Coordinates of C-alpha atoms and ligand atoms in Angstrom, one line a residue:
X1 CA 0.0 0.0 0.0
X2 CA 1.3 3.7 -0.8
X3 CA 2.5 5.7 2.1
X4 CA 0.0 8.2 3.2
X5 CA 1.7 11.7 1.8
X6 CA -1.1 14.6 2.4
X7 CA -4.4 15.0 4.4
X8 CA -6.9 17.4 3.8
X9 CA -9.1 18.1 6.3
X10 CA -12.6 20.0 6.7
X11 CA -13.3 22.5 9.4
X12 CA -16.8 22.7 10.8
X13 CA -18.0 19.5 12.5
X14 CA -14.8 17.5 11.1
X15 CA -11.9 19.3 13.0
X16 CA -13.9 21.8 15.4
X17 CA -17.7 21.8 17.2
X18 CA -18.6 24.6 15.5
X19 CA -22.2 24.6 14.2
X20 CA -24.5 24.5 17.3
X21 CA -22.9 26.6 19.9
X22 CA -20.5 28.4 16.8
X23 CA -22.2 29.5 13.6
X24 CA -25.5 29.0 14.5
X25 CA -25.1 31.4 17.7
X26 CA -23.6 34.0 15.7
X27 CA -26.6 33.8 13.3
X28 CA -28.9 34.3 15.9
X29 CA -27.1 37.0 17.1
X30 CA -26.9 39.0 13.7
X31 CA -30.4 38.4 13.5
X32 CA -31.5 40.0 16.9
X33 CA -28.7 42.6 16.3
X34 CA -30.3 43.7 12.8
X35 CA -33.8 43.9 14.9
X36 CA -35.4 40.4 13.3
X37 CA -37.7 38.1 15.0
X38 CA -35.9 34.8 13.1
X39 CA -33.9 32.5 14.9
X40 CA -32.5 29.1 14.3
X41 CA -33.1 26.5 17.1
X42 CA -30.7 23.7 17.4
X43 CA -32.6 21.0 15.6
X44 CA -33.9 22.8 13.0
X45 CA -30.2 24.3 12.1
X46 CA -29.5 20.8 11.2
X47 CA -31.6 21.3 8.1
X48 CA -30.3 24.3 7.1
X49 CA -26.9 22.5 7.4
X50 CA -27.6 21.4 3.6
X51 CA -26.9 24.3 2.1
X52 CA -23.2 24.8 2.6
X53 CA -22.1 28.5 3.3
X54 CA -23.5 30.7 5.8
X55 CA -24.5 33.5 3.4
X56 CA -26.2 31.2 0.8
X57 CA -27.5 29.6 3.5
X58 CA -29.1 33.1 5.1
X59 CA -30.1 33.8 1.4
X60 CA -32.1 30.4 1.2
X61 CA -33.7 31.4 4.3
X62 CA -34.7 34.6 3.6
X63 CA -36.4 33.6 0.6
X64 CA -38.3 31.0 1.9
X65 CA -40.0 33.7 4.1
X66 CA -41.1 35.4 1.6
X67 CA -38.4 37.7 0.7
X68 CA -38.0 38.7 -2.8
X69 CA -34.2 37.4 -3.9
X70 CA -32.8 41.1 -4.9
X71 CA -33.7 41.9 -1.3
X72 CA -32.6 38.7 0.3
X73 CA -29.1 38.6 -1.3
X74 CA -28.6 42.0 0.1
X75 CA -30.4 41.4 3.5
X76 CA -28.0 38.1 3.4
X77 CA -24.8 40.2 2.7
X78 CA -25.5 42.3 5.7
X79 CA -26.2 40.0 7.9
X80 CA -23.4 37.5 7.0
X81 CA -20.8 40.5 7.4
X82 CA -21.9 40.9 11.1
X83 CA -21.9 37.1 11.6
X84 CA -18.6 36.6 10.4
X85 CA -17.3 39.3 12.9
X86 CA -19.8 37.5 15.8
X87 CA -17.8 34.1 14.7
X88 CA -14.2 35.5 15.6
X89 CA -15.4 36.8 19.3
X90 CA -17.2 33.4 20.0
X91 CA -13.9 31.9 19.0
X92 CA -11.7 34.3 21.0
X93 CA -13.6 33.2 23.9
X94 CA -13.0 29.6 23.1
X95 CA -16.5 29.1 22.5
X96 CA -15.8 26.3 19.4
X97 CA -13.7 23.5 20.9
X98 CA -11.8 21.2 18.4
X99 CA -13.3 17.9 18.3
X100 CA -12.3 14.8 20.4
X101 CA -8.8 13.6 19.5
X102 CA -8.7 16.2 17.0
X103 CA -4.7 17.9 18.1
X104 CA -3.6 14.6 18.8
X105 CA -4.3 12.6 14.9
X106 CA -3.0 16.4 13.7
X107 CA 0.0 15.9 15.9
X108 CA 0.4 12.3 14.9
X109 CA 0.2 13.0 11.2
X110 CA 2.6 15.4 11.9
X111 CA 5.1 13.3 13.7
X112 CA 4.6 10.9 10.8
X113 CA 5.8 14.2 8.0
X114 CA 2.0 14.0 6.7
X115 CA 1.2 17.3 5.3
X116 CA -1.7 19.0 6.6
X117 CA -4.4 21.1 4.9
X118 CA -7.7 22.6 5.3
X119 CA -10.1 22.7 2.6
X120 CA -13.3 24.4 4.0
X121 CA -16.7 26.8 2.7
X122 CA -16.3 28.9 5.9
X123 CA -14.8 32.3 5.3
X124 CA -11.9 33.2 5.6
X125 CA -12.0 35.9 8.3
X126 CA -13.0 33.2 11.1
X127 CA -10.8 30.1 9.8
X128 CA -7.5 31.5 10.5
X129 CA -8.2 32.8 13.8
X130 CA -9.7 29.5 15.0
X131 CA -7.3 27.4 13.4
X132 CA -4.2 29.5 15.1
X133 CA -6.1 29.6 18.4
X134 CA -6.9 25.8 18.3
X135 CA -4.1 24.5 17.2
X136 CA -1.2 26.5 17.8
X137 CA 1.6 23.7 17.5
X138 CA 0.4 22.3 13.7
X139 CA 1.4 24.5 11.0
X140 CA -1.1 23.7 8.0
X141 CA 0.7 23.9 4.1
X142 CA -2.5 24.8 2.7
X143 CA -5.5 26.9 3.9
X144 CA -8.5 26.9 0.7
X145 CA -11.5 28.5 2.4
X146 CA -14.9 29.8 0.6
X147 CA -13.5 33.3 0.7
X148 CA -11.4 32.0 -2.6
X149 CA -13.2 29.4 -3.6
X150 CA -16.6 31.0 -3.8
X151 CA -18.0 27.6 -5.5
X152 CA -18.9 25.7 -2.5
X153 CA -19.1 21.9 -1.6
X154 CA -20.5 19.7 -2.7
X155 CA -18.8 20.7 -5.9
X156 CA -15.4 19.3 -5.5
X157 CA -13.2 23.5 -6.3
X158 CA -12.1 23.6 -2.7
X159 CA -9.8 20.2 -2.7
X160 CA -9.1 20.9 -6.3
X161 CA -7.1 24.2 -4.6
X162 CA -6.1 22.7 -1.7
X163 CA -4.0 20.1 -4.1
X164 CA -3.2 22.2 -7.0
X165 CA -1.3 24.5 -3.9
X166 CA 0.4 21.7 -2.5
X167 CA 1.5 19.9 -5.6
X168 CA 0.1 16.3 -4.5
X169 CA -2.1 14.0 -6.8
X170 CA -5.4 12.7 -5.1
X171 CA -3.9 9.0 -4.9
X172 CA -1.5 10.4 -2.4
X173 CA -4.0 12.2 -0.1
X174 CA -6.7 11.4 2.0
X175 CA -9.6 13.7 2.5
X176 CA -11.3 14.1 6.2
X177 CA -15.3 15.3 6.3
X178 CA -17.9 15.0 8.2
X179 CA -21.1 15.7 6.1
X180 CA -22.6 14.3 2.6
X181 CA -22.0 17.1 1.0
X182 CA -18.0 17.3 2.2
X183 CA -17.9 13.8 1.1
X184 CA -19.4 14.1 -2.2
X185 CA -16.8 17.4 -2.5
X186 CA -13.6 15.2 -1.7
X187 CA -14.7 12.3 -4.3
X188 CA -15.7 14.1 -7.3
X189 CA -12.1 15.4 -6.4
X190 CA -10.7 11.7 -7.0
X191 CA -9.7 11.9 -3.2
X192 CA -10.3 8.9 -0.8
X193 CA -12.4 10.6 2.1
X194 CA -12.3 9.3 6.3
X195 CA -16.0 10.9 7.5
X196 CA -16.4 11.0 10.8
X197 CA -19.9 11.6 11.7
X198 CA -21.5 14.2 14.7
X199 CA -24.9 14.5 16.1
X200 CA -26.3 16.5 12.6
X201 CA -24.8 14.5 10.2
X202 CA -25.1 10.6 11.7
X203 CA -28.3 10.2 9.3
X204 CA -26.4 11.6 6.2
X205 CA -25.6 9.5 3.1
X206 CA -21.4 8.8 3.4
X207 CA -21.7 5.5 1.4
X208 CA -19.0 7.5 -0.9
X209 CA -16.0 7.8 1.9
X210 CA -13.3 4.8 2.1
X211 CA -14.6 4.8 6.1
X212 CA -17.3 6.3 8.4
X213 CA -16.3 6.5 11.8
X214 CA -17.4 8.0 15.2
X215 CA -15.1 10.6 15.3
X216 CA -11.1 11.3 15.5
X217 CA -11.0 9.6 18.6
X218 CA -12.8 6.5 17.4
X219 CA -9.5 3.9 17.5
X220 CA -10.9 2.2 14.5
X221 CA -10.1 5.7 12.3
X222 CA -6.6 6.3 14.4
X223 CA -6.1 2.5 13.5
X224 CA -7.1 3.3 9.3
X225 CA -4.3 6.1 9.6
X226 CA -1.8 4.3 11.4
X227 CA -1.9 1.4 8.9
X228 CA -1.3 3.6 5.7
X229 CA 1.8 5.4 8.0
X230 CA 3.9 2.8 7.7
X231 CA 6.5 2.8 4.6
Ligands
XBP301 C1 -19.7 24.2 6.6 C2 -20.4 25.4 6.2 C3 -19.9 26.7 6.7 C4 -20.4 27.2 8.0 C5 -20.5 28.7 8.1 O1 -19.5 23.3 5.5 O2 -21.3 25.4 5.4 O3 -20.4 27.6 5.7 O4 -21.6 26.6 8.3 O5 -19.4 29.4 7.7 P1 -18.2 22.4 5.4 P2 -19.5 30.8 6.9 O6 -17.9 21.9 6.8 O7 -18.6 21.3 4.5 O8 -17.1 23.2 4.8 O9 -20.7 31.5 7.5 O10 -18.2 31.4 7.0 O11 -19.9 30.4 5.5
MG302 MG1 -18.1 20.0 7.6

């Protein structure tokens, strides 16, 4: 078997908590800052969770309640900007925790001389800071984020980036994701994809990764690394 070279790993719900008590806070928040009535409950944020991007997503939204879509892409924009800004504080007080066993396969990987990427839809503005506050001791070769890449997963752009920055082939990488739609993104980029599911996206469709498991800390996906470290 080839040595594992690369790994490309997704941000929200793969390598951080980030939807529930992240994103979807800092919605709500934009939303009783700009005066609205809406916000999104934890269950029903799940559903939303389909459409990747928080700004389509607000867009989506918006429409569905009846606004017209001039007015909802602009309503969205607004809204999004202030979000984005809500995002970085709830990180600076360490309000989106990186998953269990998260730092320690990065610092395995590492140790091992796997490169490290991100390939994410989130913008830009809040992925650095979280990734630098989170973890401080992995230095990433790639960062693609949906500030770039502005067509988002499922469409595979993002890991097309991430590998056309770092030089690497998809039969040397391995992608990470935790959704359908991250999955679908990594294997219509010819990547092999680990998912590792959380409480919104245990139901989804992964049949397309090389291995669902519980999370990073689930042996069994430390144990599918491990095995493709060794020369
Ligand atoms: C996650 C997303 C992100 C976040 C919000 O998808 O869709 O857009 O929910 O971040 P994935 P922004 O994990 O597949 O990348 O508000 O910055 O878009
Ligand atoms: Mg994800």
């Amino acid at each position: 078997m080839r040595r594992l070279q690369a790994v490309i790993f997704d941000v929200d719900g793969t390598l951080v908590d980030s939807e529930r008590d992240g994103h979807r806070v800092a919605f709500n928040l934009a939303f009783e800052e700009a005066g609205l009535p809406d916000r999104w409950d934890p269950v029903p944020y799940g559903q939303l969770l389909n459409v990747t991007g928080g700004r389509r997503r607000l867009v989506r939204y918006l429409v569905a309640r009846g606004h017209g879509p001039a007015e909802a892409e602009e309503l969205a924009r607004r809204l999004h900007t202030r979000k984005t800004d809500l995002m970085r504080d709830l990180i600076e007080v360490g309000a989106v925790p990186p998953r269990p066993g998260a730092v320690r396969l990065l610092t395995e990987l590492a140790a091992a001389r796997v490169e490290l990427s991100v390939a994410t839809t989130g913008n830009r503005a809040w992925v650095e800071p979280l990734l630098a506050r989170t973890f401080p001791v992995v230095r990433f070769r790639a960062v693609v984020t949906g500030t770039e890449i502005t067509v988002l997963k499922p469409d595979p752009a993002v890991y097309l980036e991430a590998m056309r920055l770092t030089g690497h082939g998809p039969e040397d990488c391995v992608a990470v994701e935790d959704s359908a739609a991250g999955v679908s993104a990594a294997v219509q980029a010819g990547l092999r994809c680990v998912a590792v599911t959380n409480d919104y996206t245990r139901d989804h469709d992964l049949s397309g990764a090389a291995y669902v498991g519980e999370g990073l800390d689930d042996p069994a996906v430390l144990e599918w690394f491990r095995s493709r470290l060794t020369t």
